[in-house]
Every structure is written in C-alpha cells, then in structure tokens.
C-alpha cells in the first residue's frame, strides 16, 4: 500500500515506496521515506485564495497559515479516504499542506484514483465528496470600513482531479475554484451631505431567489449546489461593527459573500440608516447570471443630511 504525502499548490504531491520480501535471514534495507498527501496551493489574482486584502485591481487573496482543507480520495470510484484534514504550512499564495492527523494514501500504482478537496475544513462535512455540507449565512458582519477579514470565514472553495494513476514522482495537481461570489460596494454620501449607516441589505426581488443558505450540500466534482434540504434566504444583511460615517470626499468599502446565479432577476441594495431601510439602487442581473468566483463592484452614493449640492458659480 502506498502512503500519500500532501503538498498543496492547490496541487498535491504523493510519494510511495515498496519493500521486496527477502527469504534470507538478514536485516532488511531501510525503506524509502514515506510521505503523506502534500497539498501545495498556488494562486494568482484570479485564482483561489483565502486571505483577503483590498487592492486597486480588486481583492488579493492568499492562503493563511491557519487554513485547513478537507480531502477525499477514491480508487476505481470506491471511497478510499473521506474528509481528511490538512493544514497550510505558511501564509503565502503558495503553501504546502500537512495532515492534521490521519494521512491519505495511494492504494497502489495501477488503480485509477480521484482526489477531491474543499476549503474551509469542517468535521461535519460528511463522508461523501458529492454531498459535502456547506453554509453561507444570511447575517454577515464587517469589522470596519474596507475590512475583508470576514470574507475568508465565509468563503468556500473546491477542487477535483479525477481518474489518475500514481505518476513516477507521486504528484497530483488540484485547482481550487470558488463556489460563491463577492459583492463589493464603494460608498459615499451625496454631495454636500454626511450620513452614518449601520449596514447594507441585498434583497432578491424573486421570492424563490437564494442569496444565502444553511445546510446546503455541494458536489466537489462539479461544484453544483443542492438546496433541497437547506434553509434558504432571498436576502443578506451585512452589519458594520463600526458604523460607517460617509462623506462626499471619502470612499468606504463594504463586502458581502453571496450565492451566484440570479439570472434575469433584480437585486435591491439597501442602506440601513437609523434603523430604517433606504433603497439605494435596483440592479438587473443579466440573463447569463452572476458567475461564481467573481467580484461584482458597485459604486453608490447615500443621501444624508446637509445643505445638498452646492450651486455652480
């Protein structure tokens, strides 16, 4: 049996060894070192990352040293390892991953193996890669203007490498994809006014629309989400731990993680001001829908108190 060592790049490396039996009563030679599934995840600006930071070109993301992923392995389509936890070795766009406890293995050198992985790891994710539990809460909190720390905890990524035999170097590559999308808002007060907002609500005009879900399941092979047994919501409320004091001169950034899709529907973006809702804009979603893994950026002005627009000279 071959032990797998994991190095992640969103790529995983497996090394194995074999010891020939000896009929002679002599000490056997030292076997080659066995390695565990090593996941090495390397991500570019348009790829998978879990540590988020705001940048001019969008969100820059990278693995954090505390990131754990779950790994599933099948051999000839039969389950061989289920939800094995691996932890990132360093905070970087490219990091190796080490098994937290149990280690995954190659079954042998000739069988077809398939590998499935997801982030973030959850012990209750389940034993089937095709039915991994996933939740995106309808209530989200941002610590301060421009902060992206909450996005990592809300993110979900998945990867699959199917029907591969153990290569000579024992490596396997996994490319992670995002299951959700991000709504990024650039907020200012209207000309000549100031306003403090406590939060933002995103609401789907379709009564059956799904922006958030609790206890949904995802197939890691396809990325398809199943909401049949989930508690779903057609709106998401983002609250600010520190209310945003908007002016016309400054631009404050807000982010929420959302379920993609919504083809042909309308989404209302609403500001929460003094406990009341203030509709900012209604956005029509194209027929193709909002793809997973994208950042939808919207710039908005919120009407506040003040003298209003200054007359032109």
PDB file of C-alpha atoms in Angstrom:
ATOM      1  CA  UNK A   1       0.000   0.000   0.000  1.00  0.00           C
ATOM      2  CA  UNK A   2       1.292   3.462  -0.860  1.00  0.00           C
ATOM      3  CA  UNK A   3       1.189   6.298   1.643  1.00  0.00           C
ATOM      4  CA  UNK A   4       0.294   9.668   0.246  1.00  0.00           C
ATOM      5  CA  UNK A   5       2.015  12.802   1.392  1.00  0.00           C
ATOM      6  CA  UNK A   6       0.253  16.044   0.724  1.00  0.00           C
ATOM      7  CA  UNK A   7       1.995  19.194  -0.592  1.00  0.00           C
ATOM      8  CA  UNK A   8      -0.673  21.685  -1.772  1.00  0.00           C
ATOM      9  CA  UNK A   9      -0.356  24.218  -4.567  1.00  0.00           C
ATOM     10  CA  UNK A  10      -3.750  23.739  -4.993  1.00  0.00           C
ATOM     11  CA  UNK A  11      -1.600  20.929  -6.058  1.00  0.00           C
ATOM     12  CA  UNK A  12      -0.922  17.741  -4.086  1.00  0.00           C
ATOM     13  CA  UNK A  13       2.143  15.515  -4.095  1.00  0.00           C
ATOM     14  CA  UNK A  14       2.117  11.848  -3.187  1.00  0.00           C
ATOM     15  CA  UNK A  15       5.227   9.720  -2.770  1.00  0.00           C
ATOM     16  CA  UNK A  16       5.226   5.979  -2.072  1.00  0.00           C
ATOM     17  CA  UNK A  17       7.574   3.112  -1.562  1.00  0.00           C
ATOM     18  CA  UNK A  18       7.673  -0.668  -1.851  1.00  0.00           C
ATOM     19  CA  UNK A  19       9.781  -3.179   0.065  1.00  0.00           C
ATOM     20  CA  UNK A  20      10.629  -6.507  -1.527  1.00  0.00           C
ATOM     21  CA  UNK A  21      10.354  -9.545   0.770  1.00  0.00           C
ATOM     22  CA  UNK A  22      13.603 -11.346   1.476  1.00  0.00           C
ATOM     23  CA  UNK A  23      13.986 -15.064   2.052  1.00  0.00           C
ATOM     24  CA  UNK A  24      17.400 -14.605   3.640  1.00  0.00           C
ATOM     25  CA  UNK A  25      17.673 -14.076   7.407  1.00  0.00           C
ATOM     26  CA  UNK A  26      19.380 -10.723   7.062  1.00  0.00           C
ATOM     27  CA  UNK A  27      18.425  -7.289   8.180  1.00  0.00           C
ATOM     28  CA  UNK A  28      16.225  -5.629   5.528  1.00  0.00           C
ATOM     29  CA  UNK A  29      17.466  -2.390   3.999  1.00  0.00           C
ATOM     30  CA  UNK A  30      15.990   0.874   5.176  1.00  0.00           C
ATOM     31  CA  UNK A  31      12.820   1.543   3.135  1.00  0.00           C
ATOM     32  CA  UNK A  32      12.490   4.816   1.245  1.00  0.00           C
ATOM     33  CA  UNK A  33      10.828   7.558   3.276  1.00  0.00           C
ATOM     34  CA  UNK A  34       7.045   7.537   3.023  1.00  0.00           C
ATOM     35  CA  UNK A  35       5.239  10.807   2.526  1.00  0.00           C
ATOM     36  CA  UNK A  36       1.689  11.989   3.147  1.00  0.00           C
ATOM     37  CA  UNK A  37      -0.615  13.868   0.864  1.00  0.00           C
ATOM     38  CA  UNK A  38       1.068  17.228   0.458  1.00  0.00           C
ATOM     39  CA  UNK A  39      -1.097  19.952  -0.982  1.00  0.00           C
ATOM     40  CA  UNK A  40       0.705  22.891  -2.498  1.00  0.00           C
ATOM     41  CA  UNK A  41      -1.767  25.571  -3.423  1.00  0.00           C
ATOM     42  CA  UNK A  42      -0.589  28.339  -5.680  1.00  0.00           C
ATOM     43  CA  UNK A  43      -2.993  31.100  -6.544  1.00  0.00           C
ATOM     44  CA  UNK A  44      -2.932  34.109  -8.834  1.00  0.00           C
ATOM     45  CA  UNK A  45      -5.146  37.209  -8.703  1.00  0.00           C
ATOM     46  CA  UNK A  46      -7.907  35.322 -10.481  1.00  0.00           C
ATOM     47  CA  UNK A  47      -7.481  32.037  -8.619  1.00  0.00           C
ATOM     48  CA  UNK A  48      -8.253  30.614  -5.194  1.00  0.00           C
ATOM     49  CA  UNK A  49      -7.098  32.425  -2.096  1.00  0.00           C
ATOM     50  CA  UNK A  50      -8.437  32.623   1.422  1.00  0.00           C
ATOM     51  CA  UNK A  51      -6.693  35.605   2.989  1.00  0.00           C
ATOM     52  CA  UNK A  52      -8.326  38.701   1.507  1.00  0.00           C
ATOM     53  CA  UNK A  53      -6.945  42.226   1.212  1.00  0.00           C
ATOM     54  CA  UNK A  54      -8.251  45.201  -0.721  1.00  0.00           C
ATOM     55  CA  UNK A  55      -6.175  46.360  -3.697  1.00  0.00           C
ATOM     56  CA  UNK A  56      -6.573  48.617  -6.712  1.00  0.00           C
ATOM     57  CA  UNK A  57      -7.015  45.654  -9.046  1.00  0.00           C
ATOM     58  CA  UNK A  58      -9.604  44.008  -6.803  1.00  0.00           C
ATOM     59  CA  UNK A  59      -9.206  41.519  -3.969  1.00  0.00           C
ATOM     60  CA  UNK A  60      -5.810  39.952  -3.387  1.00  0.00           C
ATOM     61  CA  UNK A  61      -6.061  36.614  -1.611  1.00  0.00           C
ATOM     62  CA  UNK A  62      -3.624  34.050  -0.260  1.00  0.00           C
ATOM     63  CA  UNK A  63      -3.532  31.029   1.995  1.00  0.00           C
ATOM     64  CA  UNK A  64      -3.283  31.742   5.724  1.00  0.00           C
ATOM     65  CA  UNK A  65      -1.194  29.531   7.993  1.00  0.00           C
ATOM     66  CA  UNK A  66      -4.328  28.559   9.915  1.00  0.00           C
ATOM     67  CA  UNK A  67      -6.220  27.351   6.806  1.00  0.00           C
ATOM     68  CA  UNK A  68      -7.435  23.748   6.860  1.00  0.00           C
ATOM     69  CA  UNK A  69      -8.799  21.835   3.877  1.00  0.00           C
ATOM     70  CA  UNK A  70     -10.653  18.519   3.664  1.00  0.00           C
ATOM     71  CA  UNK A  71      -9.520  15.819   1.211  1.00  0.00           C
ATOM     72  CA  UNK A  72     -11.418  12.845  -0.251  1.00  0.00           C
ATOM     73  CA  UNK A  73      -9.792  10.023  -2.246  1.00  0.00           C
ATOM     74  CA  UNK A  74     -11.406   7.271  -4.329  1.00  0.00           C
ATOM     75  CA  UNK A  75      -9.749   4.278  -6.012  1.00  0.00           C
ATOM     76  CA  UNK A  76     -11.625   2.856  -9.005  1.00  0.00           C
ATOM     77  CA  UNK A  77     -14.545   5.059  -7.895  1.00  0.00           C
ATOM     78  CA  UNK A  78     -14.707   3.415  -4.458  1.00  0.00           C
ATOM     79  CA  UNK A  79     -14.209   5.640  -1.417  1.00  0.00           C
ATOM     80  CA  UNK A  80     -10.712   5.253  -0.007  1.00  0.00           C
ATOM     81  CA  UNK A  81     -10.304   8.292   2.288  1.00  0.00           C
ATOM     82  CA  UNK A  82     -13.016  10.674   3.469  1.00  0.00           C
ATOM     83  CA  UNK A  83     -12.706  14.229   4.758  1.00  0.00           C
ATOM     84  CA  UNK A  84      -9.052  14.003   5.795  1.00  0.00           C
ATOM     85  CA  UNK A  85      -7.867  17.308   7.275  1.00  0.00           C
ATOM     86  CA  UNK A  86      -4.726  19.104   6.038  1.00  0.00           C
ATOM     87  CA  UNK A  87      -3.338  22.404   7.320  1.00  0.00           C
ATOM     88  CA  UNK A  88      -1.420  25.098   5.426  1.00  0.00           C
ATOM     89  CA  UNK A  89       2.260  25.302   6.379  1.00  0.00           C
ATOM     90  CA  UNK A  90       2.629  29.038   5.837  1.00  0.00           C
ATOM     91  CA  UNK A  91       0.843  32.262   4.969  1.00  0.00           C
ATOM     92  CA  UNK A  92       1.505  32.583   1.267  1.00  0.00           C
ATOM     93  CA  UNK A  93      -0.055  32.470  -2.178  1.00  0.00           C
ATOM     94  CA  UNK A  94       1.726  29.118  -2.449  1.00  0.00           C
ATOM     95  CA  UNK A  95       1.901  26.818   0.556  1.00  0.00           C
ATOM     96  CA  UNK A  96       2.449  23.217   1.445  1.00  0.00           C
ATOM     97  CA  UNK A  97      -0.234  21.425   3.496  1.00  0.00           C
ATOM     98  CA  UNK A  98       0.428  18.849   6.203  1.00  0.00           C
ATOM     99  CA  UNK A  99      -2.028  16.259   7.524  1.00  0.00           C
ATOM    100  CA  UNK A 100      -3.547  17.286  10.842  1.00  0.00           C
ATOM    101  CA  UNK A 101      -3.963  13.689  11.966  1.00  0.00           C
ATOM    102  CA  UNK A 102      -4.881  10.830   9.655  1.00  0.00           C
ATOM    103  CA  UNK A 103      -2.980  10.772   6.354  1.00  0.00           C
ATOM    104  CA  UNK A 104      -4.296   9.978   2.895  1.00  0.00           C
ATOM    105  CA  UNK A 105      -2.712   7.208   0.812  1.00  0.00           C
ATOM    106  CA  UNK A 106      -2.320   5.942  -2.696  1.00  0.00           C
ATOM    107  CA  UNK A 107      -3.880   2.479  -2.765  1.00  0.00           C
ATOM    108  CA  UNK A 108      -1.406   1.226  -5.375  1.00  0.00           C
ATOM    109  CA  UNK A 109       0.369   2.269  -8.574  1.00  0.00           C
ATOM    110  CA  UNK A 110      -2.121   0.964 -11.157  1.00  0.00           C
ATOM    111  CA  UNK A 111      -5.648   1.800  -9.933  1.00  0.00           C
ATOM    112  CA  UNK A 112      -7.390   4.944 -11.131  1.00  0.00           C
ATOM    113  CA  UNK A 113      -7.560   7.422  -8.256  1.00  0.00           C
ATOM    114  CA  UNK A 114      -9.666  10.564  -7.932  1.00  0.00           C
ATOM    115  CA  UNK A 115      -8.996  13.393  -5.495  1.00  0.00           C
ATOM    116  CA  UNK A 116     -11.483  15.957  -4.186  1.00  0.00           C
ATOM    117  CA  UNK A 117     -10.825  18.782  -1.747  1.00  0.00           C
ATOM    118  CA  UNK A 118     -12.583  21.769  -0.211  1.00  0.00           C
ATOM    119  CA  UNK A 119     -11.921  24.796   1.997  1.00  0.00           C
ATOM    120  CA  UNK A 120     -12.585  25.504   4.836  1.00  0.00           C
ATOM    121  CA  UNK A 121     -12.377  22.140   6.583  1.00  0.00           C
ATOM    122  CA  UNK A 122     -15.358  21.075   8.713  1.00  0.00           C
ATOM    123  CA  UNK A 123     -15.525  17.868  10.701  1.00  0.00           C
ATOM    124  CA  UNK A 124     -19.248  17.630   9.971  1.00  0.00           C
ATOM    125  CA  UNK A 125     -18.790  17.988   6.188  1.00  0.00           C
ATOM    126  CA  UNK A 126     -19.760  14.358   5.630  1.00  0.00           C
ATOM    127  CA  UNK A 127     -18.202  11.207   4.182  1.00  0.00           C
ATOM    128  CA  UNK A 128     -19.261  11.699   0.550  1.00  0.00           C
ATOM    129  CA  UNK A 129     -17.422  14.114  -1.746  1.00  0.00           C
ATOM    130  CA  UNK A 130     -20.647  14.501  -3.719  1.00  0.00           C
ATOM    131  CA  UNK A 131     -22.600  15.681  -0.660  1.00  0.00           C
ATOM    132  CA  UNK A 132     -20.367  17.995   1.336  1.00  0.00           C
ATOM    133  CA  UNK A 133     -22.225  20.248   3.756  1.00  0.00           C
ATOM    134  CA  UNK A 134     -21.886  23.979   3.130  1.00  0.00           C
ATOM    135  CA  UNK A 135     -23.443  27.085   4.681  1.00  0.00           C
ATOM    136  CA  UNK A 136     -23.421  30.757   3.681  1.00  0.00           C
ATOM    137  CA  UNK A 137     -25.114  32.817   6.436  1.00  0.00           C
ATOM    138  CA  UNK A 138     -27.723  35.472   5.703  1.00  0.00           C
ATOM    139  CA  UNK A 139     -26.312  37.624   8.521  1.00  0.00           C
ATOM    140  CA  UNK A 140     -22.735  38.802   7.950  1.00  0.00           C
ATOM    141  CA  UNK A 141     -20.568  41.261   9.890  1.00  0.00           C
ATOM    142  CA  UNK A 142     -17.762  43.518   8.675  1.00  0.00           C
ATOM    143  CA  UNK A 143     -15.480  44.844  11.401  1.00  0.00           C
ATOM    144  CA  UNK A 144     -14.740  48.241   9.816  1.00  0.00           C
ATOM    145  CA  UNK A 145     -14.781  50.145   6.534  1.00  0.00           C
ATOM    146  CA  UNK A 146     -12.600  48.413   3.954  1.00  0.00           C
ATOM    147  CA  UNK A 147     -12.015  45.316   6.105  1.00  0.00           C
ATOM    148  CA  UNK A 148     -12.044  41.987   4.256  1.00  0.00           C
ATOM    149  CA  UNK A 149     -11.272  39.710   7.205  1.00  0.00           C
ATOM    150  CA  UNK A 150     -14.816  38.321   7.293  1.00  0.00           C
ATOM    151  CA  UNK A 151     -14.642  37.086   3.693  1.00  0.00           C
ATOM    152  CA  UNK A 152     -12.189  34.284   4.468  1.00  0.00           C
ATOM    153  CA  UNK A 153     -14.513  32.786   7.078  1.00  0.00           C
ATOM    154  CA  UNK A 154     -17.440  32.950   4.636  1.00  0.00           C
ATOM    155  CA  UNK A 155     -15.572  31.657   1.579  1.00  0.00           C
ATOM    156  CA  UNK A 156     -15.918  28.122   0.182  1.00  0.00           C
ATOM    157  CA  UNK A 157     -13.624  26.575  -2.426  1.00  0.00           C
ATOM    158  CA  UNK A 158     -13.493  23.156  -4.032  1.00  0.00           C
ATOM    159  CA  UNK A 159     -11.131  21.191  -6.269  1.00  0.00           C
ATOM    160  CA  UNK A 160     -11.116  17.897  -8.183  1.00  0.00           C
ATOM    161  CA  UNK A 161      -8.577  15.743 -10.017  1.00  0.00           C
ATOM    162  CA  UNK A 162     -10.219  12.620 -11.419  1.00  0.00           C
ATOM    163  CA  UNK A 163      -9.107   9.276 -12.840  1.00  0.00           C
ATOM    164  CA  UNK A 164      -5.361   9.475 -12.461  1.00  0.00           C
ATOM    165  CA  UNK A 165      -2.800   6.815 -11.628  1.00  0.00           C
ATOM    166  CA  UNK A 166       0.216   7.390  -9.459  1.00  0.00           C
ATOM    167  CA  UNK A 167       2.895   9.086 -11.595  1.00  0.00           C
ATOM    168  CA  UNK A 168       6.580   8.416 -11.097  1.00  0.00           C
ATOM    169  CA  UNK A 169       7.011  11.410  -8.806  1.00  0.00           C
ATOM    170  CA  UNK A 170       3.743  10.687  -6.964  1.00  0.00           C
ATOM    171  CA  UNK A 171       2.296  14.161  -7.596  1.00  0.00           C
ATOM    172  CA  UNK A 172      -1.261  15.258  -8.252  1.00  0.00           C
ATOM    173  CA  UNK A 173      -2.465  18.806  -9.015  1.00  0.00           C
ATOM    174  CA  UNK A 174      -5.680  20.285  -7.652  1.00  0.00           C
ATOM    175  CA  UNK A 175      -7.054  23.616  -8.888  1.00  0.00           C
ATOM    176  CA  UNK A 176      -9.433  25.233  -6.413  1.00  0.00           C
ATOM    177  CA  UNK A 177     -12.497  27.161  -7.545  1.00  0.00           C
ATOM    178  CA  UNK A 178     -14.821  29.466  -5.636  1.00  0.00           C
ATOM    179  CA  UNK A 179     -18.398  28.339  -5.006  1.00  0.00           C
ATOM    180  CA  UNK A 180     -19.601  31.855  -4.090  1.00  0.00           C
ATOM    181  CA  UNK A 181     -19.211  35.408  -5.358  1.00  0.00           C
ATOM    182  CA  UNK A 182     -18.441  38.711  -3.640  1.00  0.00           C
ATOM    183  CA  UNK A 183     -20.423  41.952  -3.812  1.00  0.00           C
ATOM    184  CA  UNK A 184     -18.070  44.913  -3.351  1.00  0.00           C
ATOM    185  CA  UNK A 185     -19.586  48.325  -2.615  1.00  0.00           C
ATOM    186  CA  UNK A 186     -17.883  51.732  -2.825  1.00  0.00           C
ATOM    187  CA  UNK A 187     -19.947  54.049  -0.619  1.00  0.00           C
ATOM    188  CA  UNK A 188     -20.006  57.846  -0.325  1.00  0.00           C
ATOM    189  CA  UNK A 189     -22.508  60.436   0.846  1.00  0.00           C
ATOM    190  CA  UNK A 190     -24.259  62.558  -1.754  1.00  0.00           C
ATOM    191  CA  UNK A 191     -22.793  65.974  -2.486  1.00  0.00           C
ATOM    192  CA  UNK A 192     -22.912  68.365   0.432  1.00  0.00           C
ATOM    193  CA  UNK A 193     -24.191  65.792   2.948  1.00  0.00           C
ATOM    194  CA  UNK A 194     -22.976  63.331   5.563  1.00  0.00           C
ATOM    195  CA  UNK A 195     -24.634  60.127   6.746  1.00  0.00           C
ATOM    196  CA  UNK A 196     -23.885  57.222   9.080  1.00  0.00           C
ATOM    197  CA  UNK A 197     -25.022  53.770   8.017  1.00  0.00           C
ATOM    198  CA  UNK A 198     -25.272  50.688  10.212  1.00  0.00           C
ATOM    199  CA  UNK A 199     -25.418  48.113   7.463  1.00  0.00           C
ATOM    200  CA  UNK A 200     -26.373  47.053   3.954  1.00  0.00           C
ATOM    201  CA  UNK A 201     -29.157  44.713   2.819  1.00  0.00           C
ATOM    202  CA  UNK A 202     -29.055  42.840  -0.503  1.00  0.00           C
ATOM    203  CA  UNK A 203     -32.507  41.530  -1.456  1.00  0.00           C
ATOM    204  CA  UNK A 204     -33.638  39.429  -4.412  1.00  0.00           C
ATOM    205  CA  UNK A 205     -36.945  40.514  -5.947  1.00  0.00           C
ATOM    206  CA  UNK A 206     -37.680  36.872  -6.786  1.00  0.00           C
ATOM    207  CA  UNK A 207     -39.482  35.221  -3.865  1.00  0.00           C
ATOM    208  CA  UNK A 208     -37.676  31.971  -4.683  1.00  0.00           C
ATOM    209  CA  UNK A 209     -34.274  33.612  -5.098  1.00  0.00           C
ATOM    210  CA  UNK A 210     -31.410  32.243  -2.974  1.00  0.00           C
ATOM    211  CA  UNK A 211     -28.676  34.597  -1.785  1.00  0.00           C
ATOM    212  CA  UNK A 212     -27.759  32.618   1.347  1.00  0.00           C
ATOM    213  CA  UNK A 213     -28.323  29.065   2.552  1.00  0.00           C
ATOM    214  CA  UNK A 214     -27.858  26.991   5.691  1.00  0.00           C
ATOM    215  CA  UNK A 215     -27.099  23.260   5.437  1.00  0.00           C
ATOM    216  CA  UNK A 216     -26.906  23.084   1.654  1.00  0.00           C
ATOM    217  CA  UNK A 217     -24.678  20.451   0.028  1.00  0.00           C
ATOM    218  CA  UNK A 218     -22.132  20.724  -2.778  1.00  0.00           C
ATOM    219  CA  UNK A 219     -20.756  18.132  -5.183  1.00  0.00           C
ATOM    220  CA  UNK A 220     -16.985  18.681  -5.194  1.00  0.00           C
ATOM    221  CA  UNK A 221     -16.694  17.037  -8.608  1.00  0.00           C
ATOM    222  CA  UNK A 222     -18.959  19.573 -10.309  1.00  0.00           C
ATOM    223  CA  UNK A 223     -19.370  22.488  -7.905  1.00  0.00           C
ATOM    224  CA  UNK A 224     -23.149  22.109  -8.113  1.00  0.00           C
ATOM    225  CA  UNK A 225     -25.020  23.311  -5.029  1.00  0.00           C
ATOM    226  CA  UNK A 226     -28.146  21.496  -3.809  1.00  0.00           C
ATOM    227  CA  UNK A 227     -30.612  23.482  -1.676  1.00  0.00           C
ATOM    228  CA  UNK A 228     -33.390  20.860  -1.481  1.00  0.00           C
ATOM    229  CA  UNK A 229     -32.873  20.254   2.263  1.00  0.00           C
ATOM    230  CA  UNK A 230     -31.435  23.677   3.095  1.00  0.00           C
ATOM    231  CA  UNK A 231     -32.846  26.689   4.873  1.00  0.00           C
ATOM    232  CA  UNK A 232     -32.539  29.449   2.279  1.00  0.00           C
ATOM    233  CA  UNK A 233     -32.832  33.233   2.277  1.00  0.00           C
ATOM    234  CA  UNK A 234     -33.531  35.674  -0.543  1.00  0.00           C
ATOM    235  CA  UNK A 235     -31.616  38.434   1.276  1.00  0.00           C
ATOM    236  CA  UNK A 236     -28.341  39.053   3.074  1.00  0.00           C
ATOM    237  CA  UNK A 237     -27.823  41.664   5.776  1.00  0.00           C
ATOM    238  CA  UNK A 238     -24.304  42.990   6.267  1.00  0.00           C
ATOM    239  CA  UNK A 239     -23.839  44.881   9.529  1.00  0.00           C
ATOM    240  CA  UNK A 240     -20.842  47.001  10.491  1.00  0.00           C
ATOM    241  CA  UNK A 241     -19.241  46.524  13.908  1.00  0.00           C
ATOM    242  CA  UNK A 242     -18.169  50.142  13.499  1.00  0.00           C
ATOM    243  CA  UNK A 243     -20.913  52.149  11.693  1.00  0.00           C
ATOM    244  CA  UNK A 244     -19.704  53.847   8.532  1.00  0.00           C
ATOM    245  CA  UNK A 245     -19.686  57.655   8.671  1.00  0.00           C
ATOM    246  CA  UNK A 246     -19.932  58.611   4.998  1.00  0.00           C
ATOM    247  CA  UNK A 247     -18.913  61.926   3.461  1.00  0.00           C
ATOM    248  CA  UNK A 248     -18.774  63.034  -0.138  1.00  0.00           C
ATOM    249  CA  UNK A 249     -14.963  63.182  -0.084  1.00  0.00           C
ATOM    250  CA  UNK A 250     -14.158  59.716   1.262  1.00  0.00           C
ATOM    251  CA  UNK A 251     -14.972  56.305  -0.212  1.00  0.00           C
ATOM    252  CA  UNK A 252     -15.722  53.483   2.207  1.00  0.00           C
ATOM    253  CA  UNK A 253     -15.660  49.857   1.023  1.00  0.00           C
ATOM    254  CA  UNK A 254     -18.101  47.144   2.083  1.00  0.00           C
ATOM    255  CA  UNK A 255     -18.138  43.467   1.099  1.00  0.00           C
ATOM    256  CA  UNK A 256     -20.561  40.588   1.360  1.00  0.00           C
ATOM    257  CA  UNK A 257     -20.259  36.978   0.217  1.00  0.00           C
ATOM    258  CA  UNK A 258     -23.246  35.855  -1.876  1.00  0.00           C
ATOM    259  CA  UNK A 259     -24.515  32.807  -3.712  1.00  0.00           C
ATOM    260  CA  UNK A 260     -24.100  33.321  -7.500  1.00  0.00           C
ATOM    261  CA  UNK A 261     -26.720  32.980 -10.233  1.00  0.00           C
ATOM    262  CA  UNK A 262     -29.944  35.072 -10.181  1.00  0.00           C
ATOM    263  CA  UNK A 263     -30.250  35.202 -13.967  1.00  0.00           C
ATOM    264  CA  UNK A 264     -32.873  37.690 -15.160  1.00  0.00           C
ATOM    265  CA  UNK A 265     -33.809  38.861 -11.653  1.00  0.00           C
ATOM    266  CA  UNK A 266     -33.402  42.177  -9.861  1.00  0.00           C
ATOM    267  CA  UNK A 267     -31.372  42.790  -6.707  1.00  0.00           C
ATOM    268  CA  UNK A 268     -32.137  45.688  -4.372  1.00  0.00           C
ATOM    269  CA  UNK A 269     -29.212  47.283  -2.499  1.00  0.00           C
ATOM    270  CA  UNK A 270     -30.488  48.977   0.661  1.00  0.00           C
ATOM    271  CA  UNK A 271     -28.734  51.073   3.316  1.00  0.00           C
ATOM    272  CA  UNK A 272     -29.693  50.768   6.993  1.00  0.00           C
ATOM    273  CA  UNK A 273     -29.857  54.294   8.441  1.00  0.00           C
ATOM    274  CA  UNK A 274     -31.144  54.899  11.986  1.00  0.00           C
ATOM    275  CA  UNK A 275     -32.963  51.583  11.952  1.00  0.00           C
ATOM    276  CA  UNK A 276     -34.735  52.292   8.667  1.00  0.00           C
ATOM    277  CA  UNK A 277     -34.193  50.944   5.165  1.00  0.00           C
ATOM    278  CA  UNK A 278     -33.140  53.356   2.420  1.00  0.00           C
ATOM    279  CA  UNK A 279     -33.196  51.926  -1.102  1.00  0.00           C
ATOM    280  CA  UNK A 280     -30.007  52.893  -2.931  1.00  0.00           C
ATOM    281  CA  UNK A 281     -30.376  51.121  -6.258  1.00  0.00           C
ATOM    282  CA  UNK A 282     -32.033  48.190  -8.012  1.00  0.00           C
ATOM    283  CA  UNK A 283     -29.673  46.184 -10.215  1.00  0.00           C
ATOM    284  CA  UNK A 284     -30.924  43.992 -13.067  1.00  0.00           C
ATOM    285  CA  UNK A 285     -28.920  40.761 -13.382  1.00  0.00           C
ATOM    286  CA  UNK A 286     -28.120  39.690 -16.984  1.00  0.00           C
ATOM    287  CA  UNK A 287     -29.617  36.550 -18.489  1.00  0.00           C
ATOM    288  CA  UNK A 288     -26.307  34.750 -18.004  1.00  0.00           C
ATOM    289  CA  UNK A 289     -26.497  35.364 -14.263  1.00  0.00           C
ATOM    290  CA  UNK A 290     -23.733  36.270 -11.831  1.00  0.00           C
ATOM    291  CA  UNK A 291     -20.887  33.712 -12.142  1.00  0.00           C
ATOM    292  CA  UNK A 292     -19.250  32.072  -9.165  1.00  0.00           C
ATOM    293  CA  UNK A 293     -15.818  33.372  -8.192  1.00  0.00           C
ATOM    294  CA  UNK A 294     -16.294  36.956  -9.391  1.00  0.00           C
ATOM    295  CA  UNK A 295     -16.314  40.281  -7.552  1.00  0.00           C
ATOM    296  CA  UNK A 296     -19.276  42.446  -8.546  1.00  0.00           C
ATOM    297  CA  UNK A 297     -18.242  46.055  -7.813  1.00  0.00           C
ATOM    298  CA  UNK A 298     -20.898  48.748  -7.408  1.00  0.00           C
ATOM    299  CA  UNK A 299     -20.358  52.449  -6.565  1.00  0.00           C
ATOM    300  CA  UNK A 300     -23.189  54.135  -4.649  1.00  0.00           C
ATOM    301  CA  UNK A 301     -23.991  57.467  -3.022  1.00  0.00           C
ATOM    302  CA  UNK A 302     -26.189  57.608   0.078  1.00  0.00           C
ATOM    303  CA  UNK A 303     -28.404  60.664   0.665  1.00  0.00           C
ATOM    304  CA  UNK A 304     -27.570  62.210   4.026  1.00  0.00           C
ATOM    305  CA  UNK A 305     -28.158  65.400   5.977  1.00  0.00           C
ATOM    306  CA  UNK A 306     -26.668  68.715   4.975  1.00  0.00           C
ATOM    307  CA  UNK A 307     -27.055  71.551   2.535  1.00  0.00           C
ATOM    308  CA  UNK A 308     -27.117  69.275  -0.501  1.00  0.00           C
ATOM    309  CA  UNK A 309     -25.462  70.120  -3.824  1.00  0.00           C
ATOM    310  CA  UNK A 310     -23.672  73.446  -3.924  1.00  0.00           C
ATOM    311  CA  UNK A 311     -24.823  75.897  -6.613  1.00  0.00           C
ATOM    312  CA  UNK A 312     -22.478  76.335  -9.523  1.00  0.00           C
ATOM    313  CA  UNK A 313     -20.590  79.621  -9.801  1.00  0.00           C
TER     314      UNK A 313
END
